[in-house]
């Protein structure tokens, strides 16, 4: 059985670890609140942008754009695809990174010619370790998602799509369904289905607009902004899920530390009590032996 010195050292080590996990929990909670606020501030703009795209489809009967399927029922294209995989730069976030990687692998099986664009050091290390080629890795984007970084990623993906390097763009990210649960999912970003922007309301048909230089140019410009907004939303959403997963992991670690400290304290008290009892027994035995010697004399 371990002595009191070893147990005290173990208790001190657990206490130091608990300080670290508690600090990580507080930092993640602060980052989560800030990221949610940033997302709430930007959503109205992109919601309005989607509404304007709907207005274009209401007012213009026929629009030819390579950002949309020619047939709404067509859902699968052959050829090279691009996939933006959003992971974290760090671990200690439960199954957050593994779920995103697993979804990317599932998508790779469905589209063998998939080309990966990776956000986050975890994803980059995973693909490098498994010798899966990636087109580009975006450094520091996972920990600092901004609109500017989203535009840079969007410009790169749209450039490949416009030149025909790949004919589909997918995004693998983690969606926070509510405050307690989240899941990794994949979404085809381009091309869109026209029915994705279909207006299901009973709003009256708008009067004809004048599009300069033409309706296709206006629509293509708005779609590019919408794609940037979607990528930014996916980055923020994944970042929120990462912090939420890390909070859950650190909270579990804190609870385990408390439980372990309780067990170690109980063990320490037992060992200490046993040592005290042993000392009392030895003193009593010594005193008894001395009394016996005095009687014999």
XYZ file of C-alpha atoms in Angstrom:
297
model
C 0.000 0.000 0.000
C 1.229 3.493 -0.841
C 2.452 5.633 2.012
C 1.151 9.018 3.076
C 3.896 10.823 1.146
C 2.988 9.161 -2.155
C -0.730 9.766 -1.600
C -0.166 13.458 -0.779
C 1.897 13.812 -3.960
C -0.882 12.165 -5.969
C -3.481 14.493 -4.408
C -1.381 17.553 -5.285
C -1.028 16.333 -8.885
C -4.797 15.840 -9.257
C -5.467 19.284 -7.788
C -3.109 20.909 -10.317
C -4.791 19.022 -13.161
C -8.195 20.133 -11.910
C -7.056 23.772 -12.001
C -6.067 23.365 -15.656
C -9.300 21.646 -16.706
C -11.385 24.213 -14.829
C -9.520 27.053 -16.556
C -10.063 25.416 -19.955
C -13.766 25.086 -19.145
C -14.050 28.808 -18.332
C -12.094 29.832 -21.450
C -14.270 27.654 -23.702
C -17.465 29.063 -22.198
C -16.254 32.625 -22.891
C -15.301 31.788 -26.485
C -18.644 30.071 -27.004
C -20.638 33.119 -25.910
C -18.590 35.413 -28.158
C -18.893 33.120 -31.186
C -22.661 32.830 -30.749
C -22.948 36.595 -30.578
C -20.920 36.991 -33.787
C -23.110 34.446 -35.555
C -26.321 36.132 -34.411
C -25.037 39.480 -35.674
C -24.292 38.207 -39.190
C -27.276 35.926 -39.782
C -29.780 38.724 -40.564
C -27.655 39.932 -43.496
C -27.426 36.518 -45.162
C -31.076 35.827 -44.438
C -31.929 39.038 -46.272
C -29.557 38.054 -49.084
C -31.365 34.751 -49.536
C -34.642 36.667 -49.615
C -33.334 38.832 -52.445
C -32.329 35.754 -54.433
C -35.889 34.503 -53.994
C -37.175 37.826 -55.352
C -35.020 37.402 -58.448
C -36.541 33.982 -59.122
C -40.021 35.454 -58.591
C -39.500 38.226 -61.103
C -37.360 36.472 -63.731
C -38.819 33.362 -65.342
C -35.739 31.866 -66.923
C -32.276 32.286 -65.459
C -29.289 30.375 -66.761
C -26.485 30.135 -64.167
C -23.812 27.505 -63.671
C -24.331 27.843 -59.924
C -27.691 26.067 -60.260
C -28.728 22.655 -61.533
C -30.458 22.800 -64.885
C -32.965 20.261 -63.555
C -34.158 20.415 -59.970
C -34.572 16.638 -59.876
C -30.950 16.014 -60.826
C -28.894 15.378 -57.697
C -25.681 13.598 -58.685
C -22.859 14.738 -60.953
C -19.850 12.763 -62.075
C -16.332 14.113 -61.932
C -14.046 15.829 -59.453
C -15.524 17.360 -56.304
C -14.150 19.716 -53.678
C -14.803 19.198 -49.984
C -14.109 21.716 -47.235
C -13.533 19.784 -43.979
C -13.737 21.874 -40.808
C -11.924 20.459 -37.763
C -10.242 21.999 -34.724
C -6.641 22.998 -34.119
C -6.595 21.220 -30.763
C -7.875 18.074 -29.133
C -9.475 17.575 -25.724
C -12.896 18.096 -27.278
C -14.462 14.659 -26.986
C -15.480 13.097 -30.302
C -15.819 16.443 -32.107
C -12.874 15.969 -34.503
C -13.401 12.250 -35.018
C -17.016 12.749 -36.083
C -16.037 15.331 -38.714
C -13.270 13.092 -40.071
C -15.623 10.116 -40.182
C -18.163 12.121 -42.212
C -15.420 13.217 -44.628
C -14.342 9.597 -45.116
C -17.928 8.575 -45.812
C -18.169 11.300 -48.448
C -14.876 10.147 -49.980
C -16.304 6.664 -50.474
C -19.297 8.141 -52.295
C -17.177 10.469 -54.452
C -13.770 8.822 -55.101
C -12.446 11.895 -56.966
C -12.947 14.115 -53.940
C -10.358 16.860 -53.349
C -10.010 17.985 -49.732
C -9.558 21.505 -48.395
C -8.926 21.290 -44.661
C -9.500 23.765 -41.850
C -7.785 22.897 -38.573
C -4.521 21.276 -37.547
C -6.251 18.100 -36.375
C -7.651 17.399 -39.842
C -4.373 18.249 -41.535
C -2.415 15.864 -39.295
C -4.990 13.113 -39.785
C -4.902 13.288 -43.593
C -1.097 13.504 -43.602
C -0.808 10.522 -41.256
C -3.118 8.423 -43.438
C -1.469 9.676 -46.643
C -4.648 11.218 -47.979
C -3.727 14.120 -50.295
C -5.192 17.536 -49.569
C -5.351 20.482 -51.938
C -4.839 23.142 -49.284
C -4.846 23.587 -45.516
C -6.042 26.827 -43.928
C -3.955 27.680 -40.864
C -5.393 29.352 -37.760
C -8.861 29.613 -39.292
C -10.437 27.138 -36.869
C -9.442 29.186 -33.801
C -10.186 32.562 -35.340
C -13.117 32.316 -37.771
C -13.707 35.691 -39.388
C -15.616 36.889 -42.414
C -12.339 37.749 -44.145
C -11.067 34.193 -43.780
C -14.395 32.873 -45.037
C -14.102 35.086 -48.135
C -10.583 33.766 -48.795
C -11.793 30.173 -48.647
C -14.847 31.014 -50.742
C -12.741 32.727 -53.409
C -10.486 29.673 -53.711
C -13.374 27.205 -53.958
C -15.379 29.379 -56.353
C -12.287 29.851 -58.524
C -11.969 26.098 -58.956
C -15.698 25.745 -59.582
C -15.785 28.555 -62.162
C -12.813 27.142 -64.092
C -14.278 23.625 -64.114
C -11.594 22.115 -61.873
C -14.426 20.506 -59.920
C -18.157 20.507 -60.524
C -19.425 20.178 -56.957
C -18.495 21.734 -53.623
C -19.257 20.051 -50.300
C -18.782 21.311 -46.767
C -18.253 18.986 -43.790
C -18.898 20.812 -40.546
C -20.458 20.269 -37.124
C -23.923 21.662 -36.555
C -25.133 22.560 -33.080
C -28.693 21.276 -32.925
C -29.212 22.708 -29.438
C -27.200 23.623 -26.356
C -26.703 19.968 -25.431
C -26.231 18.101 -28.716
C -24.405 18.528 -32.017
C -23.559 16.334 -34.990
C -21.177 16.320 -37.927
C -22.872 16.638 -41.297
C -22.034 17.211 -44.956
C -23.824 19.681 -47.217
C -23.487 20.206 -50.941
C -22.816 23.907 -51.299
C -22.705 24.132 -55.091
C -24.480 23.767 -57.378
C -27.815 24.772 -55.839
C -31.228 23.407 -56.595
C -33.527 26.151 -57.797
C -36.173 24.915 -55.378
C -33.741 25.681 -52.530
C -34.594 29.343 -53.120
C -38.234 28.693 -53.946
C -40.632 31.117 -52.296
C -43.223 29.146 -50.339
C -45.049 32.225 -49.093
C -48.079 33.816 -50.699
C -46.246 37.074 -51.312
C -47.413 38.978 -54.395
C -45.266 38.877 -57.494
C -42.898 41.827 -57.560
C -42.972 44.295 -60.391
C -40.242 43.752 -62.974
C -36.758 44.892 -61.997
C -34.077 46.327 -64.197
C -30.918 44.226 -63.840
C -27.599 45.843 -64.784
C -25.752 44.541 -66.706
C -28.061 41.487 -66.750
C -29.959 39.182 -64.409
C -27.341 36.428 -64.563
C -24.514 38.745 -63.515
C -26.550 40.073 -60.600
C -27.525 36.573 -59.472
C -23.985 35.205 -59.768
C -22.648 38.075 -57.659
C -25.265 37.473 -54.974
C -24.600 33.725 -54.964
C -20.890 34.344 -54.379
C -21.724 36.479 -51.343
C -24.159 33.816 -50.156
C -21.470 31.114 -50.448
C -19.079 33.238 -48.372
C -21.791 33.671 -45.766
C -22.521 29.948 -45.651
C -18.848 29.111 -45.144
C -18.568 31.724 -42.406
C -21.666 30.322 -40.726
C -20.200 26.792 -40.940
C -16.904 27.983 -39.424
C -18.654 29.725 -36.536
C -21.086 26.850 -36.009
C -18.219 24.346 -35.882
C -16.269 26.610 -33.545
C -19.272 26.800 -31.204
C -19.582 23.005 -31.247
C -15.872 22.634 -30.543
C -16.077 24.890 -27.497
C -19.248 23.163 -26.332
C -17.593 19.748 -26.695
C -14.513 20.968 -24.836
C -16.688 22.372 -22.047
C -18.407 19.002 -21.723
C -15.076 17.146 -21.698
C -13.545 19.497 -19.124
C -16.642 19.359 -16.938
C -16.424 15.569 -16.993
C -12.726 15.796 -16.149
C -13.506 18.092 -13.209
C -16.095 15.671 -11.891
C -13.663 12.760 -12.226
C -11.004 14.802 -10.413
C -13.412 15.522 -7.569
C -14.259 11.829 -7.316
C -10.592 10.837 -7.389
C -9.703 13.439 -4.765
C -12.412 12.055 -2.500
C -11.053 8.526 -2.879
C -7.456 9.648 -2.345
C -8.397 11.686 0.728
C -10.189 8.693 2.203
C -7.195 6.479 1.447
C -4.822 9.058 2.940
C -6.874 9.255 6.149
C -6.922 5.470 6.456
C -3.170 5.175 5.961
C -2.542 8.030 8.373
C -4.882 6.500 10.957
C -3.180 3.139 10.544
C 0.218 4.792 11.075
C -1.038 6.564 14.219
C -2.531 3.329 15.525
C 0.750 1.543 14.851
C 2.703 4.200 16.727
C 0.320 4.030 19.717
C 0.609 0.252 19.720
C 4.419 0.418 19.691
C 4.467 2.993 22.512
C 2.068 0.909 24.604
C 4.117 -2.223 23.991
C 7.314 -0.408 24.974
C 5.761 0.944 28.156
C 4.459 -2.488 29.051
C 7.872 -4.018 28.520
C 9.516 -1.426 30.776
C 6.991 -2.072 33.545
C 7.639 -5.775 33.243
C 11.398 -5.208 33.561
C 10.944 -3.090 36.693
C 8.828 -5.826 38.320
C 11.479 -8.415 37.573
C 14.161 -6.267 39.229
